[in-house]
Short mmCIF file of N, CA and C and ligand atoms in Angstrom, two decimals:
data_model
loop_
_atom_site.label_atom_id
_atom_site.label_comp_id
_atom_site.label_asym_id
_atom_site.label_seq_id
_atom_site.Cartn_x
_atom_site.Cartn_y
_atom_site.Cartn_z
N MET A 125 -0.78 23.40 11.20
CA MET A 125 0.18 23.73 10.13
C MET A 125 0.26 22.59 9.13
N SER A 126 0.30 22.93 7.88
CA SER A 126 0.44 21.88 6.89
C SER A 126 1.88 21.83 6.41
N LYS A 127 2.38 20.61 6.40
CA LYS A 127 3.77 20.39 6.01
C LYS A 127 3.76 19.68 4.67
N SER A 128 4.61 20.12 3.77
CA SER A 128 4.67 19.51 2.45
C SER A 128 5.63 18.33 2.46
N ILE A 129 5.16 17.22 1.93
CA ILE A 129 5.95 16.00 1.91
C ILE A 129 6.08 15.55 0.47
N SER A 130 7.30 15.25 0.04
CA SER A 130 7.44 14.85 -1.36
C SER A 130 7.31 13.36 -1.55
N GLY A 131 6.88 13.01 -2.75
CA GLY A 131 6.71 11.62 -3.09
C GLY A 131 7.06 11.40 -4.54
N SER A 132 7.50 10.18 -4.86
CA SER A 132 7.80 9.87 -6.25
C SER A 132 7.68 8.37 -6.48
N CYS A 133 7.55 8.01 -7.75
CA CYS A 133 7.46 6.60 -8.12
C CYS A 133 8.87 6.03 -8.25
N LEU A 134 8.96 4.75 -8.53
CA LEU A 134 10.26 4.09 -8.63
C LEU A 134 11.16 4.69 -9.71
N CYS A 135 10.62 5.00 -10.87
CA CYS A 135 11.45 5.54 -11.96
C CYS A 135 11.70 7.03 -11.79
N GLY A 136 10.97 7.67 -10.90
CA GLY A 136 11.19 9.09 -10.62
C GLY A 136 10.48 10.05 -11.56
N LYS A 137 9.73 9.53 -12.52
CA LYS A 137 9.06 10.43 -13.47
C LYS A 137 7.80 11.06 -12.89
N VAL A 138 7.13 10.34 -12.00
CA VAL A 138 5.96 10.90 -11.35
C VAL A 138 6.39 11.48 -10.00
N LYS A 139 6.18 12.78 -9.86
CA LYS A 139 6.57 13.46 -8.62
C LYS A 139 5.47 14.41 -8.18
N CYS A 140 5.20 14.41 -6.89
CA CYS A 140 4.27 15.40 -6.36
C CYS A 140 4.56 15.63 -4.90
N THR A 141 3.95 16.67 -4.37
CA THR A 141 4.02 16.87 -2.93
C THR A 141 2.60 16.78 -2.38
N VAL A 142 2.50 16.25 -1.18
CA VAL A 142 1.21 16.16 -0.50
C VAL A 142 1.39 16.87 0.83
N SER A 143 0.34 17.49 1.30
CA SER A 143 0.49 18.19 2.57
C SER A 143 -0.40 17.61 3.65
N GLY A 144 0.22 17.45 4.82
CA GLY A 144 -0.46 16.92 5.98
C GLY A 144 -1.11 18.05 6.76
N PRO A 145 -1.66 17.78 7.92
CA PRO A 145 -1.72 16.47 8.54
C PRO A 145 -2.72 15.56 7.82
N PHE A 146 -2.43 14.27 7.82
CA PHE A 146 -3.29 13.32 7.13
C PHE A 146 -4.38 12.80 8.06
N GLN A 147 -5.45 12.30 7.45
CA GLN A 147 -6.62 11.91 8.25
C GLN A 147 -6.57 10.48 8.75
N ARG A 148 -6.16 9.56 7.86
CA ARG A 148 -6.20 8.14 8.22
C ARG A 148 -5.07 7.41 7.55
N PHE A 149 -4.63 6.33 8.17
CA PHE A 149 -3.59 5.48 7.59
C PHE A 149 -4.03 4.04 7.87
N TYR A 150 -4.44 3.36 6.81
CA TYR A 150 -4.92 1.99 6.96
C TYR A 150 -4.01 1.04 6.18
N GLN A 151 -3.91 -0.17 6.69
CA GLN A 151 -3.27 -1.24 5.94
C GLN A 151 -4.37 -2.20 5.51
N CYS A 152 -4.50 -2.39 4.20
CA CYS A 152 -5.60 -3.21 3.70
C CYS A 152 -5.10 -4.55 3.16
N TYR A 153 -5.68 -5.62 3.69
CA TYR A 153 -5.26 -6.99 3.36
C TYR A 153 -6.21 -7.67 2.39
N CYS A 154 -7.11 -6.92 1.76
CA CYS A 154 -8.13 -7.54 0.90
C CYS A 154 -7.50 -8.19 -0.33
N ASP A 155 -8.24 -9.09 -0.95
CA ASP A 155 -7.76 -9.81 -2.13
C ASP A 155 -7.35 -8.84 -3.24
N ARG A 156 -8.10 -7.77 -3.39
CA ARG A 156 -7.83 -6.82 -4.47
C ARG A 156 -6.53 -6.06 -4.21
N CYS A 157 -6.29 -5.69 -2.97
CA CYS A 157 -5.04 -5.00 -2.64
C CYS A 157 -3.84 -5.93 -2.79
N GLN A 158 -4.05 -7.23 -2.54
CA GLN A 158 -2.96 -8.18 -2.77
C GLN A 158 -2.61 -8.21 -4.25
N LYS A 159 -3.63 -8.16 -5.10
CA LYS A 159 -3.39 -8.14 -6.55
C LYS A 159 -2.69 -6.86 -6.98
N ARG A 160 -3.20 -5.73 -6.53
CA ARG A 160 -2.65 -4.47 -7.04
C ARG A 160 -1.25 -4.18 -6.54
N THR A 161 -0.90 -4.72 -5.35
CA THR A 161 0.45 -4.47 -4.83
C THR A 161 1.39 -5.62 -5.13
N GLY A 162 0.85 -6.79 -5.42
CA GLY A 162 1.69 -7.98 -5.57
C GLY A 162 2.27 -8.39 -4.23
N SER A 163 1.68 -7.89 -3.16
CA SER A 163 2.24 -8.13 -1.84
C SER A 163 1.14 -8.42 -0.83
N ALA A 164 1.51 -8.46 0.45
CA ALA A 164 0.57 -8.91 1.48
C ALA A 164 -0.54 -7.90 1.77
N PHE A 165 -0.21 -6.62 1.65
CA PHE A 165 -1.22 -5.61 1.97
C PHE A 165 -0.86 -4.28 1.34
N ALA A 166 -1.83 -3.39 1.26
CA ALA A 166 -1.62 -2.03 0.76
C ALA A 166 -1.59 -1.09 1.96
N SER A 167 -0.63 -0.18 1.98
CA SER A 167 -0.54 0.83 3.05
C SER A 167 -1.04 2.13 2.46
N LEU A 168 -2.19 2.58 2.93
CA LEU A 168 -2.87 3.71 2.29
C LEU A 168 -3.14 4.84 3.26
N ILE A 169 -2.73 6.04 2.87
CA ILE A 169 -2.95 7.24 3.68
C ILE A 169 -4.06 8.05 3.02
N PHE A 170 -4.99 8.52 3.82
CA PHE A 170 -6.14 9.27 3.31
C PHE A 170 -6.09 10.73 3.73
N THR A 171 -6.42 11.59 2.78
CA THR A 171 -6.59 13.00 3.09
C THR A 171 -7.60 13.57 2.09
N THR A 172 -7.71 14.89 2.02
CA THR A 172 -8.70 15.47 1.10
C THR A 172 -8.04 15.79 -0.24
N PRO A 173 -8.84 15.78 -1.33
CA PRO A 173 -8.31 15.92 -2.68
C PRO A 173 -7.50 17.19 -2.96
N ASP A 174 -7.70 18.22 -2.16
CA ASP A 174 -6.97 19.48 -2.40
C ASP A 174 -5.55 19.46 -1.87
N LYS A 175 -5.12 18.37 -1.23
CA LYS A 175 -3.82 18.35 -0.57
C LYS A 175 -2.67 17.87 -1.45
N ILE A 176 -2.90 17.81 -2.76
CA ILE A 176 -1.82 17.33 -3.63
C ILE A 176 -1.40 18.39 -4.63
N GLU A 177 -0.10 18.44 -4.87
CA GLU A 177 0.42 19.32 -5.91
C GLU A 177 1.32 18.47 -6.81
N TRP A 178 0.95 18.41 -8.08
CA TRP A 178 1.72 17.60 -9.03
C TRP A 178 2.90 18.39 -9.56
N HIS A 179 4.06 17.73 -9.67
CA HIS A 179 5.24 18.41 -10.20
C HIS A 179 5.66 17.85 -11.54
N SER A 180 5.52 16.56 -11.72
CA SER A 180 5.83 15.98 -13.03
C SER A 180 5.18 14.62 -13.18
N GLY A 181 5.00 14.23 -14.43
CA GLY A 181 4.56 12.88 -14.73
C GLY A 181 3.08 12.57 -14.56
N LYS A 182 2.27 13.59 -14.30
CA LYS A 182 0.84 13.29 -14.11
C LYS A 182 0.26 12.59 -15.35
N GLU A 183 0.76 12.98 -16.52
CA GLU A 183 0.27 12.39 -17.78
C GLU A 183 0.70 10.93 -17.94
N LEU A 184 1.66 10.51 -17.14
CA LEU A 184 2.11 9.11 -17.21
C LEU A 184 1.30 8.21 -16.29
N THR A 185 0.46 8.82 -15.43
CA THR A 185 -0.29 8.00 -14.50
C THR A 185 -1.48 7.35 -15.20
N LYS A 186 -1.76 6.14 -14.81
CA LYS A 186 -2.85 5.38 -15.41
C LYS A 186 -3.77 4.94 -14.29
N ARG A 187 -5.04 5.31 -14.41
CA ARG A 187 -6.02 4.99 -13.39
C ARG A 187 -6.80 3.74 -13.81
N TYR A 188 -7.15 2.93 -12.84
CA TYR A 188 -8.00 1.76 -13.13
C TYR A 188 -9.11 1.68 -12.09
N ASP A 189 -10.34 1.80 -12.54
CA ASP A 189 -11.50 1.65 -11.67
C ASP A 189 -12.06 0.26 -11.91
N LEU A 190 -11.98 -0.60 -10.92
CA LEU A 190 -12.46 -1.97 -11.07
C LEU A 190 -13.96 -1.95 -11.36
N PRO A 191 -14.38 -2.42 -12.56
CA PRO A 191 -15.78 -2.25 -12.98
C PRO A 191 -16.81 -2.85 -12.02
N GLU A 192 -16.53 -4.03 -11.49
CA GLU A 192 -17.55 -4.67 -10.65
C GLU A 192 -17.56 -4.15 -9.21
N ALA A 193 -16.64 -3.25 -8.91
CA ALA A 193 -16.58 -2.72 -7.54
C ALA A 193 -17.22 -1.34 -7.48
N GLU A 194 -17.71 -1.03 -6.30
CA GLU A 194 -18.33 0.27 -6.10
C GLU A 194 -17.27 1.34 -5.87
N ARG A 195 -16.23 0.96 -5.10
CA ARG A 195 -15.25 1.96 -4.69
C ARG A 195 -13.81 1.69 -5.12
N PHE A 196 -13.52 0.45 -5.48
CA PHE A 196 -12.11 0.10 -5.66
C PHE A 196 -11.49 0.69 -6.93
N SER A 197 -10.38 1.38 -6.72
CA SER A 197 -9.61 1.94 -7.83
C SER A 197 -8.14 1.78 -7.50
N THR A 198 -7.32 1.92 -8.52
CA THR A 198 -5.89 2.02 -8.28
C THR A 198 -5.32 2.92 -9.35
N CYS A 199 -4.12 3.40 -9.13
CA CYS A 199 -3.49 4.29 -10.09
C CYS A 199 -2.00 4.03 -10.00
N PHE A 200 -1.34 4.03 -11.15
CA PHE A 200 0.08 3.67 -11.15
C PHE A 200 0.83 4.41 -12.25
N CYS A 201 2.14 4.45 -12.13
CA CYS A 201 3.00 5.05 -13.15
C CYS A 201 3.07 4.07 -14.31
N SER A 202 2.73 4.53 -15.51
CA SER A 202 2.72 3.62 -16.66
C SER A 202 4.13 3.23 -17.09
N GLU A 203 5.12 3.93 -16.59
CA GLU A 203 6.51 3.63 -16.92
C GLU A 203 7.07 2.52 -16.02
N CYS A 204 6.88 2.64 -14.72
CA CYS A 204 7.50 1.69 -13.79
C CYS A 204 6.50 0.85 -12.99
N GLY A 205 5.22 1.17 -13.08
CA GLY A 205 4.21 0.36 -12.40
C GLY A 205 3.99 0.67 -10.93
N SER A 206 4.72 1.64 -10.38
CA SER A 206 4.55 1.96 -8.96
C SER A 206 3.19 2.59 -8.69
N PRO A 207 2.54 2.20 -7.60
CA PRO A 207 1.29 2.86 -7.22
C PRO A 207 1.54 4.34 -6.91
N VAL A 208 0.64 5.19 -7.35
CA VAL A 208 0.75 6.64 -7.14
C VAL A 208 -0.58 7.15 -6.57
N PRO A 209 -0.60 8.36 -6.03
CA PRO A 209 -1.83 8.89 -5.41
C PRO A 209 -2.98 9.05 -6.42
N TYR A 210 -4.21 8.92 -5.92
CA TYR A 210 -5.39 9.11 -6.76
C TYR A 210 -6.57 9.57 -5.91
N ILE A 211 -7.56 10.10 -6.59
CA ILE A 211 -8.78 10.57 -5.92
C ILE A 211 -9.79 9.42 -5.90
N SER A 212 -10.45 9.24 -4.77
CA SER A 212 -11.44 8.16 -4.66
C SER A 212 -12.59 8.40 -5.64
N ARG A 213 -13.30 7.33 -5.98
CA ARG A 213 -14.36 7.43 -6.98
C ARG A 213 -15.49 8.37 -6.56
N ASN A 214 -15.71 8.48 -5.27
CA ASN A 214 -16.75 9.42 -4.81
C ASN A 214 -16.20 10.84 -4.64
N LYS A 215 -14.94 11.02 -5.04
CA LYS A 215 -14.25 12.32 -5.01
C LYS A 215 -14.00 12.88 -3.60
N SER A 216 -14.22 12.08 -2.58
CA SER A 216 -14.09 12.59 -1.22
C SER A 216 -12.66 12.57 -0.68
N PHE A 217 -11.86 11.65 -1.19
CA PHE A 217 -10.53 11.46 -0.61
C PHE A 217 -9.41 11.45 -1.65
N LEU A 218 -8.27 11.90 -1.18
CA LEU A 218 -7.03 11.66 -1.91
C LEU A 218 -6.43 10.45 -1.20
N ILE A 219 -6.10 9.41 -1.96
CA ILE A 219 -5.54 8.20 -1.38
C ILE A 219 -4.08 8.09 -1.81
N ILE A 220 -3.21 8.07 -0.83
CA ILE A 220 -1.77 8.08 -1.11
C ILE A 220 -1.16 6.75 -0.68
N PRO A 221 -0.56 6.01 -1.62
CA PRO A 221 0.14 4.78 -1.21
C PRO A 221 1.34 5.21 -0.34
N ALA A 222 1.43 4.69 0.87
CA ALA A 222 2.44 5.18 1.82
C ALA A 222 3.87 5.05 1.29
N GLY A 223 4.13 4.01 0.50
CA GLY A 223 5.47 3.82 -0.02
C GLY A 223 5.87 4.85 -1.06
N PHE A 224 4.92 5.59 -1.56
CA PHE A 224 5.18 6.64 -2.54
C PHE A 224 5.86 7.84 -1.87
N ILE A 225 5.58 8.02 -0.59
CA ILE A 225 6.08 9.17 0.18
C ILE A 225 7.50 8.94 0.62
N GLU A 226 8.31 10.00 0.49
CA GLU A 226 9.73 9.87 0.83
C GLU A 226 10.07 10.23 2.26
N ASP A 227 9.29 11.09 2.88
CA ASP A 227 9.59 11.51 4.25
C ASP A 227 8.64 10.84 5.23
N ASP A 228 8.80 11.18 6.49
CA ASP A 228 7.90 10.66 7.53
C ASP A 228 6.52 11.29 7.35
N PRO A 229 5.50 10.49 7.14
CA PRO A 229 4.16 11.07 6.95
C PRO A 229 3.56 11.61 8.26
N GLU A 230 4.26 11.37 9.36
CA GLU A 230 3.82 11.83 10.69
C GLU A 230 2.43 11.33 11.07
N ILE A 231 2.14 10.14 10.58
CA ILE A 231 0.93 9.44 11.00
C ILE A 231 1.30 7.96 10.95
N LYS A 232 0.77 7.18 11.86
CA LYS A 232 1.07 5.75 11.88
C LYS A 232 -0.19 4.98 11.52
N PRO A 233 -0.03 3.76 11.01
CA PRO A 233 -1.22 2.96 10.69
C PRO A 233 -2.09 2.78 11.94
N SER A 234 -3.39 2.97 11.77
CA SER A 234 -4.29 2.84 12.91
C SER A 234 -5.24 1.65 12.77
N ALA A 235 -5.22 1.02 11.58
CA ALA A 235 -6.12 -0.11 11.41
C ALA A 235 -5.61 -1.07 10.34
N ASN A 236 -5.79 -2.36 10.59
CA ASN A 236 -5.52 -3.40 9.58
C ASN A 236 -6.90 -3.86 9.12
N ILE A 237 -7.27 -3.44 7.90
CA ILE A 237 -8.63 -3.76 7.45
C ILE A 237 -8.66 -4.97 6.50
N PHE A 238 -9.80 -5.59 6.42
CA PHE A 238 -9.99 -6.86 5.67
C PHE A 238 -8.99 -7.92 6.14
N TRP A 239 -8.77 -7.91 7.45
CA TRP A 239 -7.81 -8.83 8.08
C TRP A 239 -8.13 -10.29 7.76
N ASN A 240 -9.43 -10.58 7.65
CA ASN A 240 -9.86 -11.96 7.37
C ASN A 240 -9.45 -12.43 5.97
N GLU A 241 -9.12 -11.48 5.09
CA GLU A 241 -8.73 -11.87 3.72
C GLU A 241 -7.22 -11.97 3.55
N ARG A 242 -6.46 -11.77 4.64
CA ARG A 242 -5.00 -11.79 4.51
C ARG A 242 -4.52 -13.13 3.93
N SER A 243 -3.39 -13.07 3.25
CA SER A 243 -2.90 -14.26 2.56
C SER A 243 -2.58 -15.37 3.55
N CYS A 244 -2.63 -16.59 3.05
CA CYS A 244 -2.41 -17.75 3.92
C CYS A 244 -0.95 -17.84 4.39
N TRP A 245 -0.06 -17.02 3.81
CA TRP A 245 1.34 -17.05 4.22
C TRP A 245 1.75 -15.82 5.03
N TYR A 246 0.79 -14.96 5.30
CA TYR A 246 1.12 -13.70 5.99
C TYR A 246 1.71 -13.91 7.39
N ASP A 247 1.04 -14.69 8.21
CA ASP A 247 1.48 -14.85 9.59
C ASP A 247 2.88 -15.45 9.68
N GLU A 248 3.17 -16.46 8.86
CA GLU A 248 4.49 -17.08 8.86
C GLU A 248 5.54 -16.07 8.39
N GLY A 249 5.15 -15.22 7.44
CA GLY A 249 6.09 -14.20 6.94
C GLY A 249 6.53 -13.25 8.04
N GLN A 250 5.62 -12.93 8.94
CA GLN A 250 5.95 -12.02 10.03
C GLN A 250 6.95 -12.62 11.00
N SER A 251 6.90 -13.93 11.16
CA SER A 251 7.81 -14.54 12.13
C SER A 251 9.04 -15.17 11.48
N ALA A 252 9.19 -15.02 10.17
CA ALA A 252 10.37 -15.57 9.49
C ALA A 252 11.63 -14.83 9.95
N ASN A 253 12.79 -15.48 9.83
CA ASN A 253 14.07 -14.87 10.23
C ASN A 253 14.27 -13.53 9.53
N LYS A 254 14.90 -12.61 10.22
CA LYS A 254 15.12 -11.27 9.67
C LYS A 254 16.60 -11.02 9.44
N TYR A 255 16.92 -10.42 8.30
CA TYR A 255 18.31 -10.14 7.90
C TYR A 255 18.42 -8.68 7.51
N GLU A 256 19.58 -8.09 7.73
CA GLU A 256 19.73 -6.67 7.39
C GLU A 256 19.71 -6.42 5.89
N GLY A 257 20.26 -7.31 5.12
CA GLY A 257 20.27 -7.12 3.67
C GLY A 257 19.67 -8.33 2.99
N ASP A 258 20.00 -8.50 1.72
CA ASP A 258 19.53 -9.65 0.96
C ASP A 258 20.32 -10.89 1.37
N LEU A 259 19.82 -12.06 1.02
CA LEU A 259 20.59 -13.29 1.24
C LEU A 259 21.41 -13.55 -0.02
N ASP A 260 22.47 -14.32 0.12
CA ASP A 260 23.32 -14.62 -1.05
C ASP A 260 22.55 -15.39 -2.10
ZN1 ZN B 528 7.52 5.62 -12.54
ZN1 ZN B 529 -7.89 -3.54 -0.07
#
């Protein structure tokens, strides 16, 4: 059974639903994913290109295919900069940034890829003190 899951960007202008079950959920620590997310890693869910239905804001999405790369692309809302779903360059996959999804994707990460490229502060970040909210 395929279940529809809604997703949206930070400003709410880009909205779509994606339907599971999803095929793969990877966390990528590569240098490029650090750049595109501004963070330690990208959480990416993979499925087939037919599993997306756009509801609004598709025209606001901006795709970037890294010229020197064979496969690397990213796509984001031109209004708020949030990563949004996109089709892989070989057209085989729909790649969904996990944070874009609002409900439980019903799949858990199964691999941490490009682990050797993780930032030099990643390990310490994992063991840093944890707080329920922000600090003063
Ligand atoms: Zn947005
Ligand atoms: Zn990556």
